[in-house]
């Protein structure tokens, strides 16, 4: 139910107690207030402020474990299972690779759906369901008679489950953290590096233990996956206190009693007061039926509680996909109008002036069915399917698909994902050229990528909180270097060459994953961030699906993986290079829109003057 966006920040005069629902009855405003003032007060009272600590650290631990399980499995099992499927089903490398690519592709494809489900059912329920679905997908793969069944069970079902585990684990951090979000997210996503490191080594041990039986290995994979169920149990949602709900009811009751004394504004639209309008609608005819102990009305508490819950849904926050601290959102989202020095000064002033404990609120607006005269036409009964459909509709924005700069960013993400998983799966094939290497030494390269990924992500967290540092430039350089390094892999003749390769590739992977939300904020802005992410996940899913099979098909055609690494490395380097003019393209695009709007205003004014003369 959220689409038309607006930015709300809490009044600095509010006390910490007010944010926690502890309000003094003597401070209640009894006089008439205009609807927009009441709307702001309702949002400030009803919004559950991120605690930036407390139980939030249990949320971080849960997200860390979920990232460890999901990425640990995705990045490491392909190296073991794909050769086993090639020999077991007597199929080509490309056919076997399609299984892993569908798994990683649906991990992205299900993102928009998982977001919508989180908005309706809550992050914990979606993550719990995801862990069960993924584990069931792996177990259903055990009796698979052919590779095509694995496409469905291992790829589609398990991939969808992983997507349902991963996205809630990231989204819920935005609900618990504001100023410390960069630190919290950084710790959580380190689980990806730890998982890659641990499972790269553990999988080889298990593989030998099950005597290289891929079906028994899937039992182990399912067991690892279902362990995410225990971690997901910790994802407790933030809920408004009873005092907050009662205070909201009290404000609505007071407004209803005095609204006849407020002069009507012809420019006022229900879209400017969505929370108030929704509350009025749902509490219509229920006022005055009995007074609660704090002055609110008993009969409207239930209706108010539902609207307060609606206000605090994940997608009600425009910054839900932003991984940096909310203290730098204003500076990051104004890179088109600020230079780097101005952005740094802005951030410094903001941090000095921002009251300790005052969270930044970036709330979207509740969409109502409003007529041209600003009155509510009709309201459909709420249903789960309608809520999911509305959330998906709001995430997939057709306007963004007409933006050249956004399409360039999306295409870049597709090319990056084409190469993203290739070294994790096929680097071992090049290591086979070096005689005398043990299984542990071969696995260590993937483990090293995991360790270095952790360090690089911490560095990206620092960059995310420094608006004077261009996230786009850092991302472009990292991807170009990672791509060029990938292209050189076929020339390696010593073990240390492969270890050296892990450094640039790890940094490229980390920068792409960690800075994507920062780049979207810089280029697209906060109001379209959720919409942009829904589309970007789809584009990246396409890259994940086609990348590994392309690399495997080249191996089938040439007899080795040399060409695969040349082409995939080139695609990653191109994905970084093509974003170099992205900032300039975005400025041109915005200037074109501004010029077009100004021209339309002038033409409209001229038309009006001509019509006046004719009259």
Coordinates of C-alpha atoms in Angstrom, one line a residue:
X1 CA 0.0 0.0 0.0
X2 CA 3.0 2.3 -0.2
X3 CA 3.9 4.1 -3.4
X4 CA 3.8 7.9 -3.4
X5 CA 6.9 8.9 -1.3
X6 CA 7.6 11.7 1.0
X7 CA 10.3 12.4 3.6
X8 CA 9.5 12.9 7.3
X9 CA 11.9 13.6 10.0
X10 CA 11.0 13.6 13.7
X11 CA 10.8 16.9 15.5
X12 CA 13.9 17.6 17.5
X13 CA 11.8 18.8 20.3
X14 CA 10.4 15.3 21.0
X15 CA 11.9 13.6 24.0
X16 CA 13.3 10.1 24.1
X17 CA 10.2 9.1 26.1
X18 CA 7.9 10.3 23.4
X19 CA 9.6 8.0 20.9
X20 CA 9.1 5.1 23.2
X21 CA 5.4 5.9 23.6
X22 CA 5.7 7.6 27.1
X23 CA 3.6 10.7 26.7
X24 CA 2.4 13.2 29.3
X25 CA -1.4 13.5 29.1
X26 CA -1.1 17.2 30.3
X27 CA 0.7 18.0 27.0
X28 CA -2.3 16.9 24.8
X29 CA -3.3 19.5 22.3
X30 CA -7.0 20.3 22.8
X31 CA -7.4 23.0 20.2
X32 CA -8.0 22.6 16.5
X33 CA -5.0 21.7 14.3
X34 CA -4.6 21.6 10.5
X35 CA -4.5 18.1 9.0
X36 CA -0.9 18.2 7.9
X37 CA 0.3 19.1 11.4
X38 CA -1.8 16.3 12.8
X39 CA -0.4 13.9 10.2
X40 CA 3.2 14.8 11.2
X41 CA 2.4 14.3 14.8
X42 CA 0.7 10.9 14.2
X43 CA 3.7 9.7 12.2
X44 CA 6.1 10.8 14.9
X45 CA 4.1 9.1 17.6
X46 CA 3.2 5.9 15.7
X47 CA 6.6 5.3 14.1
X48 CA 8.7 2.8 16.0
X49 CA 12.1 4.3 16.2
X50 CA 15.2 2.1 15.5
X51 CA 16.8 1.4 18.9
X52 CA 20.3 1.3 17.4
X53 CA 21.3 -1.4 19.8
X54 CA 19.7 -3.6 22.5
X55 CA 18.0 -6.6 20.9
X56 CA 19.2 -5.2 17.5
X57 CA 22.5 -7.0 18.1
X58 CA 20.7 -10.3 18.3
X59 CA 19.2 -9.4 14.9
X60 CA 22.7 -8.8 13.6
X61 CA 23.8 -12.2 14.9
X62 CA 20.9 -13.9 13.2
X63 CA 21.5 -12.1 9.9
X64 CA 25.2 -13.0 10.2
X65 CA 24.3 -16.7 10.5
X66 CA 21.8 -16.6 7.7
X67 CA 24.3 -14.9 5.4
X68 CA 26.9 -17.5 6.4
X69 CA 24.6 -20.4 5.5
X70 CA 23.1 -19.0 2.3
X71 CA 26.3 -17.6 0.7
X72 CA 28.5 -20.3 2.1
X73 CA 26.4 -22.9 0.3
X74 CA 26.0 -20.9 -3.0
X75 CA 29.6 -20.0 -3.3
X76 CA 31.1 -23.4 -2.5
X77 CA 29.0 -26.5 -3.4
X78 CA 29.1 -26.0 -7.1
X79 CA 32.8 -26.8 -7.2
X80 CA 32.0 -30.3 -5.8
X81 CA 28.6 -31.1 -7.3
X82 CA 29.0 -29.9 -10.9
X83 CA 31.8 -32.4 -11.8
X84 CA 29.8 -35.2 -10.0
X85 CA 26.7 -34.4 -12.1
X86 CA 28.8 -34.3 -15.3
X87 CA 30.0 -37.9 -14.7
X88 CA 26.8 -39.2 -13.0
X89 CA 24.4 -38.1 -15.7
X90 CA 26.9 -38.2 -18.5
X91 CA 26.1 -34.6 -19.5
X92 CA 28.0 -31.5 -20.7
X93 CA 29.6 -29.0 -18.4
X94 CA 27.1 -26.4 -19.6
X95 CA 24.1 -28.6 -18.6
X96 CA 25.5 -29.2 -15.2
X97 CA 26.4 -25.5 -14.7
X98 CA 22.8 -24.6 -15.4
X99 CA 21.7 -26.1 -12.1
X100 CA 23.9 -23.8 -10.0
X101 CA 23.1 -20.8 -12.2
X102 CA 19.3 -21.4 -11.7
X103 CA 20.0 -21.6 -7.9
X104 CA 21.9 -18.3 -7.8
X105 CA 19.5 -16.7 -10.4
X106 CA 16.4 -17.4 -8.4
X107 CA 18.2 -16.2 -5.3
X108 CA 18.0 -12.8 -7.0
X109 CA 14.7 -13.2 -8.9
X110 CA 12.7 -13.9 -5.7
X111 CA 14.0 -10.7 -4.1
X112 CA 11.0 -8.5 -5.1
X113 CA 8.5 -11.2 -4.1
X114 CA 10.4 -11.7 -0.7
X115 CA 10.2 -8.0 -0.1
X116 CA 6.4 -8.0 -0.7
X117 CA 6.0 -11.1 1.6
X118 CA 8.0 -9.4 4.3
X119 CA 5.7 -6.4 4.1
X120 CA 2.7 -8.6 4.6
X121 CA 3.8 -11.4 6.9
X122 CA 6.9 -10.1 8.5
X123 CA 10.6 -10.8 8.1
X124 CA 10.8 -13.7 10.6
X125 CA 8.0 -15.7 9.0
X126 CA 9.4 -15.3 5.5
X127 CA 13.0 -16.3 6.6
X128 CA 11.6 -19.3 8.4
X129 CA 9.6 -20.4 5.4
X130 CA 12.7 -19.8 3.2
X131 CA 14.9 -22.1 5.2
X132 CA 12.3 -24.9 5.0
X133 CA 11.7 -24.4 1.3
X134 CA 15.5 -24.4 0.5
X135 CA 16.1 -27.6 2.6
X136 CA 13.1 -29.4 1.0
X137 CA 14.5 -28.4 -2.4
X138 CA 17.8 -30.1 -1.7
X139 CA 16.1 -33.2 -0.3
X140 CA 13.9 -33.5 -3.3
X141 CA 17.0 -33.4 -5.4
X142 CA 18.3 -36.6 -4.0
X143 CA 16.1 -39.0 -6.0
X144 CA 16.4 -36.9 -9.2
X145 CA 16.5 -39.2 -12.2
X146 CA 18.0 -36.6 -14.5
X147 CA 19.5 -33.1 -14.6
X148 CA 16.2 -31.6 -15.6
X149 CA 14.6 -32.5 -12.3
X150 CA 17.6 -30.9 -10.6
X151 CA 16.8 -27.6 -12.4
X152 CA 13.4 -27.6 -10.7
X153 CA 14.3 -28.9 -7.2
X154 CA 17.9 -27.8 -6.6
X155 CA 17.8 -24.7 -8.8
X156 CA 14.3 -23.2 -8.6
X157 CA 13.0 -24.4 -5.3
X158 CA 16.2 -24.2 -3.2
X159 CA 17.1 -20.9 -4.9
X160 CA 13.8 -19.3 -4.1
X161 CA 14.2 -20.5 -0.5
X162 CA 17.6 -18.9 -0.3
X163 CA 16.2 -15.6 -1.6
X164 CA 13.5 -15.7 1.1
X165 CA 16.1 -16.3 3.7
X166 CA 18.6 -13.6 2.6
X167 CA 16.4 -10.6 1.9
X168 CA 14.5 -10.5 5.3
X169 CA 17.9 -10.8 7.1
X170 CA 19.1 -7.6 5.5
X171 CA 15.8 -5.7 5.5
X172 CA 15.2 -6.1 9.2
X173 CA 18.5 -4.5 10.1
X174 CA 17.1 -1.3 8.6
X175 CA 14.3 -1.5 11.1
X176 CA 16.6 -1.9 14.1
X177 CA 19.4 0.4 13.1
X178 CA 19.6 4.0 11.8
X179 CA 22.8 5.8 12.8
X180 CA 24.7 2.5 13.4
X181 CA 23.3 0.8 10.4
X182 CA 26.6 0.8 8.5
X183 CA 28.3 -1.0 11.4
X184 CA 25.4 -3.5 11.9
X185 CA 25.1 -4.3 8.2
X186 CA 28.9 -4.7 7.9
X187 CA 29.0 -7.2 10.7
X188 CA 26.0 -9.1 9.2
X189 CA 27.3 -9.4 5.7
X190 CA 30.7 -10.7 7.0
X191 CA 28.8 -13.9 7.5
X192 CA 29.1 -14.3 3.7
X193 CA 32.9 -14.3 3.9
X194 CA 33.0 -16.5 6.9
X195 CA 30.6 -19.0 5.3
X196 CA 32.7 -19.1 2.1
X197 CA 35.8 -19.6 4.1
X198 CA 34.4 -22.3 6.4
X199 CA 32.4 -24.3 3.9
X200 CA 35.1 -24.3 1.2
X201 CA 37.2 -26.4 3.6
X202 CA 34.4 -28.3 5.3
X203 CA 32.8 -29.4 2.1
X204 CA 36.0 -31.3 1.0
X205 CA 36.0 -33.2 4.3
X206 CA 32.3 -34.1 4.0
X207 CA 32.8 -35.1 0.4
X208 CA 35.5 -37.6 1.3
X209 CA 33.4 -38.8 4.3
X210 CA 30.4 -39.6 2.1
X211 CA 32.8 -41.3 -0.4
X212 CA 32.0 -38.8 -3.1
X213 CA 28.3 -39.7 -3.3
X214 CA 26.6 -36.5 -4.4
X215 CA 23.2 -37.7 -3.1
X216 CA 24.5 -38.1 0.4
X217 CA 26.3 -34.8 0.1
X218 CA 22.9 -33.2 -0.5
X219 CA 21.7 -34.5 2.8
X220 CA 24.5 -32.6 4.4
X221 CA 23.7 -29.5 2.4
X222 CA 20.0 -29.7 3.5
X223 CA 21.1 -30.0 7.1
X224 CA 23.3 -26.9 6.8
X225 CA 20.4 -25.0 5.2
X226 CA 17.8 -26.0 7.8
X227 CA 20.2 -24.6 10.5
X228 CA 19.1 -21.2 9.2
X229 CA 15.7 -21.9 10.7
X230 CA 17.1 -21.5 14.2
X231 CA 18.8 -18.3 13.2
X232 CA 15.6 -16.9 11.7
X233 CA 13.7 -17.5 14.9
X234 CA 15.7 -14.5 16.4
X235 CA 14.3 -12.1 13.8
X236 CA 11.7 -10.6 16.1
X237 CA 9.8 -7.7 14.6
X238 CA 9.7 -4.2 16.1
X239 CA 6.2 -3.4 17.3
X240 CA 4.6 -0.2 18.6
X241 CA 3.9 -0.2 22.3
X242 CA 0.4 0.0 23.7
X243 CA 1.1 3.5 24.9
X244 CA 2.0 4.6 21.3
X245 CA -1.3 3.1 20.0
X246 CA -3.3 4.8 22.6
X247 CA -1.6 8.1 22.0
X248 CA -2.4 7.8 18.3
X249 CA -6.0 7.1 19.1
X250 CA -6.1 10.1 21.4
X251 CA -4.7 12.4 18.7
X252 CA -7.3 11.2 16.2
X253 CA -10.1 11.6 18.7
X254 CA -9.0 15.1 19.5
X255 CA -8.7 16.0 15.8
X256 CA -12.2 14.6 15.1
X257 CA -13.7 16.7 17.9
X258 CA -12.2 20.0 16.6
X259 CA -11.7 19.5 12.8
X260 CA -14.9 21.4 12.0
X261 CA -13.1 24.5 13.3
X262 CA -10.2 24.1 11.0
X263 CA -10.5 26.2 7.8
X264 CA -10.6 24.0 4.7
X265 CA -7.6 24.3 2.3
X266 CA -8.4 23.8 -1.4
X267 CA -4.9 22.6 -2.1
X268 CA -5.0 20.0 0.6
X269 CA -5.0 16.4 -0.7
X270 CA -5.6 13.1 1.1
X271 CA -2.2 12.2 -0.3
X272 CA -0.6 14.8 2.0
X273 CA -2.2 13.2 5.1
X274 CA -2.3 9.4 4.3
X275 CA -1.9 8.2 7.8
X276 CA -4.6 10.5 9.2
X277 CA -7.0 9.8 6.3
X278 CA -6.6 6.0 6.8
X279 CA -7.2 6.4 10.5
X280 CA -10.3 8.5 10.0
X281 CA -11.6 5.9 7.5
X282 CA -11.1 2.9 9.8
X283 CA -12.4 4.7 12.9
X284 CA -15.4 6.2 11.3
X285 CA -18.5 5.9 13.5
X286 CA -16.5 4.6 16.4
X287 CA -15.9 7.8 18.3
X288 CA -17.4 8.6 21.7
X289 CA -18.3 5.0 22.7
X290 CA -16.3 5.0 25.9
X291 CA -13.2 6.6 27.3
X292 CA -9.9 4.7 27.9
X293 CA -7.8 5.5 30.9
X294 CA -5.5 7.9 28.9
X295 CA -8.3 9.6 27.1
X296 CA -8.3 7.5 23.9
X297 CA -11.4 5.6 22.8
X298 CA -11.8 1.9 23.5
X299 CA -13.6 1.1 20.4
X300 CA -11.0 2.6 18.0
X301 CA -7.9 1.0 19.6
X302 CA -8.1 -2.1 17.4
X303 CA -8.5 -0.1 14.2
X304 CA -5.7 2.3 15.2
X305 CA -3.4 -0.7 16.1
X306 CA -3.7 -2.0 12.5
X307 CA -2.9 1.3 11.0
X308 CA 0.1 1.8 13.2
X309 CA 1.3 -1.7 12.2
X310 CA 0.9 -0.6 8.6
X311 CA 3.0 2.5 9.2
X312 CA 5.8 0.3 10.5
X313 CA 5.9 -2.3 7.7
X314 CA 9.3 -2.7 6.1
X315 CA 8.4 -1.1 2.8
X316 CA 7.0 1.9 4.7
X317 CA 10.7 3.0 5.0
X318 CA 12.2 4.5 1.9
X319 CA 15.7 3.7 3.2
X320 CA 14.9 0.0 3.9
X321 CA 17.5 -1.2 1.3
X322 CA 20.1 1.4 2.2
X323 CA 23.0 -0.2 4.1
X324 CA 24.7 3.0 5.3
X325 CA 24.0 5.2 8.3
X326 CA 20.9 7.4 7.9
X327 CA 23.0 10.4 9.0
X328 CA 24.6 10.7 5.6
X329 CA 21.5 10.1 3.4
X330 CA 20.9 13.8 2.7
X331 CA 24.5 14.3 1.6
X332 CA 24.6 11.1 -0.5
X333 CA 21.4 11.8 -2.2
X334 CA 22.5 15.3 -3.2
X335 CA 25.7 14.4 -5.1
X336 CA 24.1 16.0 -8.2
X337 CA 24.0 19.4 -6.5
X338 CA 27.0 19.1 -4.1
X339 CA 30.6 18.7 -4.8
X340 CA 32.6 16.4 -2.5
X341 CA 33.8 19.2 -0.3
X342 CA 30.3 20.4 0.2
X343 CA 29.1 16.9 0.9
X344 CA 31.8 16.5 3.6
X345 CA 30.9 19.8 5.2
X346 CA 27.2 18.9 5.1
X347 CA 27.9 15.6 6.8
X348 CA 30.0 17.3 9.5
X349 CA 27.3 19.9 10.3
X350 CA 24.6 17.2 10.3
X351 CA 26.5 15.1 12.8
X352 CA 27.2 18.1 15.1
X353 CA 23.6 19.3 15.0
X354 CA 21.8 15.9 15.2
X355 CA 20.6 15.3 18.7
X356 CA 21.8 12.1 20.2
X357 CA 19.2 9.4 20.1
X358 CA 17.1 11.2 17.5
X359 CA 16.5 8.8 14.6
X360 CA 16.1 9.8 11.0
X361 CA 12.7 8.9 9.6
X362 CA 12.2 8.5 5.9
X363 CA 8.7 7.3 5.6
X364 CA 6.8 6.6 2.4
X365 CA 3.2 7.6 2.0
X366 CA 0.2 5.3 2.4
X367 CA -1.7 5.1 -1.0
X368 CA -5.4 5.8 -0.8
X369 CA -8.1 5.7 -3.5
X370 CA -8.5 9.5 -3.8
X371 CA -10.8 11.3 -6.3
X372 CA -9.9 14.6 -8.0
X373 CA -11.6 16.6 -5.4
X374 CA -9.5 15.0 -2.7
X375 CA -12.2 12.8 -1.2
X376 CA -12.0 9.1 -0.8
X377 CA -13.9 7.3 -3.6
X378 CA -14.0 3.8 -2.2
X379 CA -11.8 1.4 -0.2
X380 CA -11.3 -2.2 -1.1
X381 CA -11.3 -4.8 1.6
X382 CA -7.7 -5.7 2.5
X383 CA -6.5 -9.2 1.5
X384 CA -3.2 -10.9 1.6
X385 CA -3.0 -11.3 -2.2
X386 CA -3.9 -7.6 -2.8
X387 CA -1.3 -6.5 -0.3
X388 CA 1.4 -8.6 -2.0
X389 CA 0.3 -7.4 -5.4
X390 CA 0.4 -3.8 -4.4
X391 CA 3.8 -4.2 -2.8
X392 CA 5.2 -5.8 -6.0
X393 CA 3.6 -3.0 -8.1
X394 CA 5.3 -0.4 -6.1
X395 CA 8.6 -2.1 -6.3
X396 CA 8.6 -2.4 -10.1
X397 CA 8.5 1.1 -11.4
X398 CA 8.1 1.6 -15.1
X399 CA 9.5 5.1 -15.0
X400 CA 12.9 3.8 -14.0
X401 CA 12.9 1.5 -17.1
X402 CA 12.7 4.6 -19.2
X403 CA 15.8 6.2 -17.5
X404 CA 19.0 5.8 -19.6
X405 CA 21.2 6.1 -16.5
X406 CA 19.3 3.5 -14.6
X407 CA 19.2 1.1 -17.5
X408 CA 23.0 1.5 -17.8
X409 CA 23.4 0.7 -14.1
X410 CA 21.1 -2.3 -14.4
X411 CA 23.0 -3.6 -17.5
X412 CA 26.3 -3.2 -15.7
X413 CA 24.9 -5.4 -12.9
X414 CA 23.9 -8.1 -15.3
X415 CA 27.4 -8.2 -16.8
X416 CA 29.0 -8.3 -13.3
X417 CA 26.9 -11.2 -12.3
X418 CA 27.9 -13.1 -15.4
X419 CA 31.4 -13.4 -14.0
X420 CA 30.5 -13.3 -10.3
X421 CA 30.3 -17.0 -9.6
X422 CA 32.7 -18.3 -12.3
X423 CA 36.0 -18.1 -10.2
X424 CA 34.3 -19.8 -7.2
X425 CA 33.3 -22.8 -9.3
X426 CA 36.0 -23.1 -12.0
X427 CA 39.2 -21.7 -10.4
X428 CA 40.0 -25.2 -9.3
X429 CA 40.2 -26.4 -12.9
X430 CA 43.2 -24.1 -13.5
X431 CA 44.8 -25.1 -10.3
X432 CA 44.8 -28.7 -11.6
X433 CA 47.7 -27.5 -14.0
X434 CA 50.0 -27.3 -10.9
X435 CA 51.2 -30.7 -9.9
X436 CA 51.5 -31.7 -6.3
X437 CA 48.7 -29.5 -4.8
X438 CA 46.6 -31.1 -2.1
X439 CA 42.8 -30.8 -2.0
X440 CA 43.1 -28.4 1.0
X441 CA 45.5 -26.2 -1.0
X442 CA 43.1 -26.0 -3.9
X443 CA 40.2 -25.2 -1.5
X444 CA 42.2 -22.5 0.3
X445 CA 41.9 -20.1 -2.7
X446 CA 38.2 -19.9 -2.3
X447 CA 38.6 -19.6 1.5
X448 CA 41.0 -16.8 1.0
X449 CA 38.5 -15.0 -1.2
X450 CA 36.1 -15.3 1.7
X451 CA 38.5 -13.9 4.2
X452 CA 39.5 -11.0 1.9
X453 CA 35.8 -10.3 1.2
X454 CA 35.3 -9.7 4.9
X455 CA 38.1 -7.1 5.1
X456 CA 36.9 -5.4 1.8
X457 CA 33.3 -5.2 3.1
X458 CA 34.5 -3.5 6.2
X459 CA 36.3 -1.0 4.1
X460 CA 33.2 -0.5 2.0
X461 CA 31.2 0.3 5.1
X462 CA 33.7 3.1 5.8
X463 CA 33.2 4.4 2.3
X464 CA 29.4 4.2 2.6
X465 CA 29.6 6.6 5.6
X466 CA 31.9 9.1 3.8
X467 CA 29.9 11.1 1.2
X468 CA 33.0 12.9 0.1
X469 CA 34.2 9.5 -1.3
X470 CA 32.4 8.6 -4.6
X471 CA 31.0 5.1 -4.2
X472 CA 30.6 4.9 -7.9
X473 CA 34.2 5.6 -8.7
X474 CA 35.4 3.1 -6.1
X475 CA 33.0 0.5 -7.5
X476 CA 34.1 1.1 -11.1
X477 CA 37.8 0.8 -10.3
X478 CA 37.3 -2.3 -8.2
X479 CA 35.3 -4.1 -11.0
X480 CA 37.7 -3.2 -13.7
X481 CA 40.7 -4.5 -11.7
X482 CA 38.8 -7.6 -10.7
X483 CA 37.8 -8.2 -14.4
X484 CA 41.4 -7.7 -15.7
X485 CA 42.7 -10.1 -12.9
X486 CA 40.2 -12.7 -14.0
X487 CA 41.4 -12.5 -17.6
X488 CA 44.9 -13.3 -16.5
X489 CA 44.1 -16.5 -14.7
X490 CA 44.9 -18.8 -17.7
X491 CA 48.5 -17.5 -17.7
X492 CA 49.2 -18.5 -14.1
X493 CA 51.9 -21.1 -13.6
X494 CA 52.6 -21.0 -9.8
X495 CA 50.4 -21.4 -6.8
X496 CA 51.1 -17.9 -5.5
X497 CA 49.8 -16.4 -8.7
X498 CA 46.3 -17.8 -7.8
X499 CA 46.7 -16.5 -4.2
X500 CA 47.5 -13.0 -5.6
X501 CA 44.4 -13.2 -7.9
X502 CA 42.2 -13.5 -4.8
X503 CA 43.0 -9.9 -3.7
X504 CA 41.6 -7.9 -6.6
X505 CA 38.7 -10.3 -7.2
X506 CA 37.6 -10.2 -3.6
X507 CA 37.7 -6.5 -3.5
X508 CA 35.7 -6.3 -6.7
X509 CA 33.0 -8.7 -5.4
X510 CA 32.8 -6.9 -2.1
X511 CA 32.5 -3.4 -3.6
X512 CA 29.8 -4.5 -6.0
X513 CA 27.7 -6.2 -3.2
X514 CA 28.3 -3.6 -0.5
X515 CA 28.1 -0.3 -2.5
X516 CA 25.2 -1.0 -4.7
X517 CA 22.6 0.7 -2.4
X518 CA 24.9 3.7 -2.0
X519 CA 25.3 4.1 -5.8
X520 CA 21.5 3.8 -6.2
X521 CA 21.0 6.6 -3.6
X522 CA 23.6 8.8 -5.3
X523 CA 22.1 8.3 -8.8
X524 CA 18.4 7.6 -8.4
X525 CA 17.6 9.2 -5.0
X526 CA 15.9 7.9 -1.9
X527 CA 12.3 8.1 -3.1
X528 CA 12.9 5.5 -5.8
X529 CA 15.4 3.3 -4.0
X530 CA 13.0 0.5 -3.2
X531 CA 11.7 0.5 -6.7
X532 CA 15.2 0.5 -8.2
X533 CA 16.2 -2.5 -6.1
X534 CA 13.3 -4.6 -7.2
X535 CA 14.3 -4.1 -10.8
X536 CA 18.1 -4.4 -10.2
X537 CA 17.6 -7.7 -8.5
X538 CA 15.8 -9.0 -11.6
X539 CA 18.6 -7.8 -13.9
X540 CA 21.3 -9.4 -11.7
X541 CA 19.3 -12.6 -11.6
X542 CA 19.5 -12.8 -15.4
X543 CA 23.3 -12.4 -15.2
X544 CA 23.6 -15.1 -12.6
X545 CA 21.6 -17.5 -14.7
X546 CA 23.5 -17.1 -17.9
X547 CA 27.1 -16.6 -16.6
X548 CA 28.2 -20.0 -15.4
X549 CA 26.5 -21.9 -18.3
X550 CA 28.2 -19.6 -20.8
X551 CA 31.6 -20.3 -19.2
X552 CA 30.9 -24.0 -19.2
X553 CA 29.7 -24.0 -22.8
X554 CA 33.0 -22.3 -23.8
X555 CA 34.9 -25.1 -22.1
X556 CA 32.8 -27.7 -23.9
X557 CA 33.6 -26.1 -27.2
X558 CA 37.3 -25.3 -26.6
X559 CA 38.3 -28.2 -24.3
X560 CA 39.5 -25.9 -21.5
X561 CA 38.4 -22.9 -19.3
X562 CA 40.9 -20.4 -20.8
X563 CA 38.4 -18.7 -23.1
X564 CA 35.8 -18.8 -20.3
X565 CA 38.1 -16.7 -18.0
X566 CA 39.0 -14.3 -20.9
X567 CA 35.4 -13.6 -21.7
X568 CA 34.0 -13.5 -18.2
X569 CA 36.8 -11.3 -17.0
X570 CA 36.3 -9.0 -19.9
X571 CA 32.6 -8.7 -19.1
X572 CA 33.3 -7.8 -15.5
X573 CA 35.9 -5.2 -16.6
X574 CA 33.4 -3.8 -19.1
X575 CA 30.7 -3.6 -16.4
X576 CA 32.9 -1.3 -14.4
X577 CA 34.1 0.8 -17.4
X578 CA 30.6 1.4 -18.7
X579 CA 29.6 3.0 -15.5
X580 CA 32.4 5.7 -15.7
X581 CA 30.1 8.2 -17.6
X582 CA 27.1 7.2 -15.4
X583 CA 27.3 10.4 -13.2
X584 CA 27.5 12.7 -16.2
X585 CA 24.7 10.8 -18.0
X586 CA 22.5 11.2 -14.9
X587 CA 23.1 14.9 -14.7
X588 CA 22.3 15.3 -18.4
X589 CA 19.1 13.3 -17.9
X590 CA 18.0 15.5 -14.9
X591 CA 18.8 18.7 -16.8
X592 CA 16.8 17.5 -19.7
X593 CA 13.8 16.8 -17.5
X594 CA 14.1 20.2 -15.8
X595 CA 14.4 22.0 -19.1
X596 CA 11.4 20.1 -20.5
X597 CA 9.3 21.0 -17.4
X598 CA 10.3 24.7 -17.6
X599 CA 9.4 24.8 -21.3
X600 CA 6.0 23.2 -20.6
X601 CA 5.4 25.9 -17.9
X602 CA 6.2 28.7 -20.3
X603 CA 4.0 27.3 -23.1
X604 CA 1.2 26.8 -20.6
X605 CA 1.5 30.4 -19.5
X606 CA 1.5 31.7 -23.1
X607 CA -1.5 29.6 -23.9
X608 CA -3.3 31.1 -20.9
X609 CA -2.5 34.7 -22.0
X610 CA -3.7 34.0 -25.5
X611 CA -6.9 32.6 -24.2
X612 CA -7.4 35.6 -22.0
X613 CA -7.0 37.9 -24.9
X614 CA -9.5 35.9 -26.9
X615 CA -12.0 36.2 -24.2

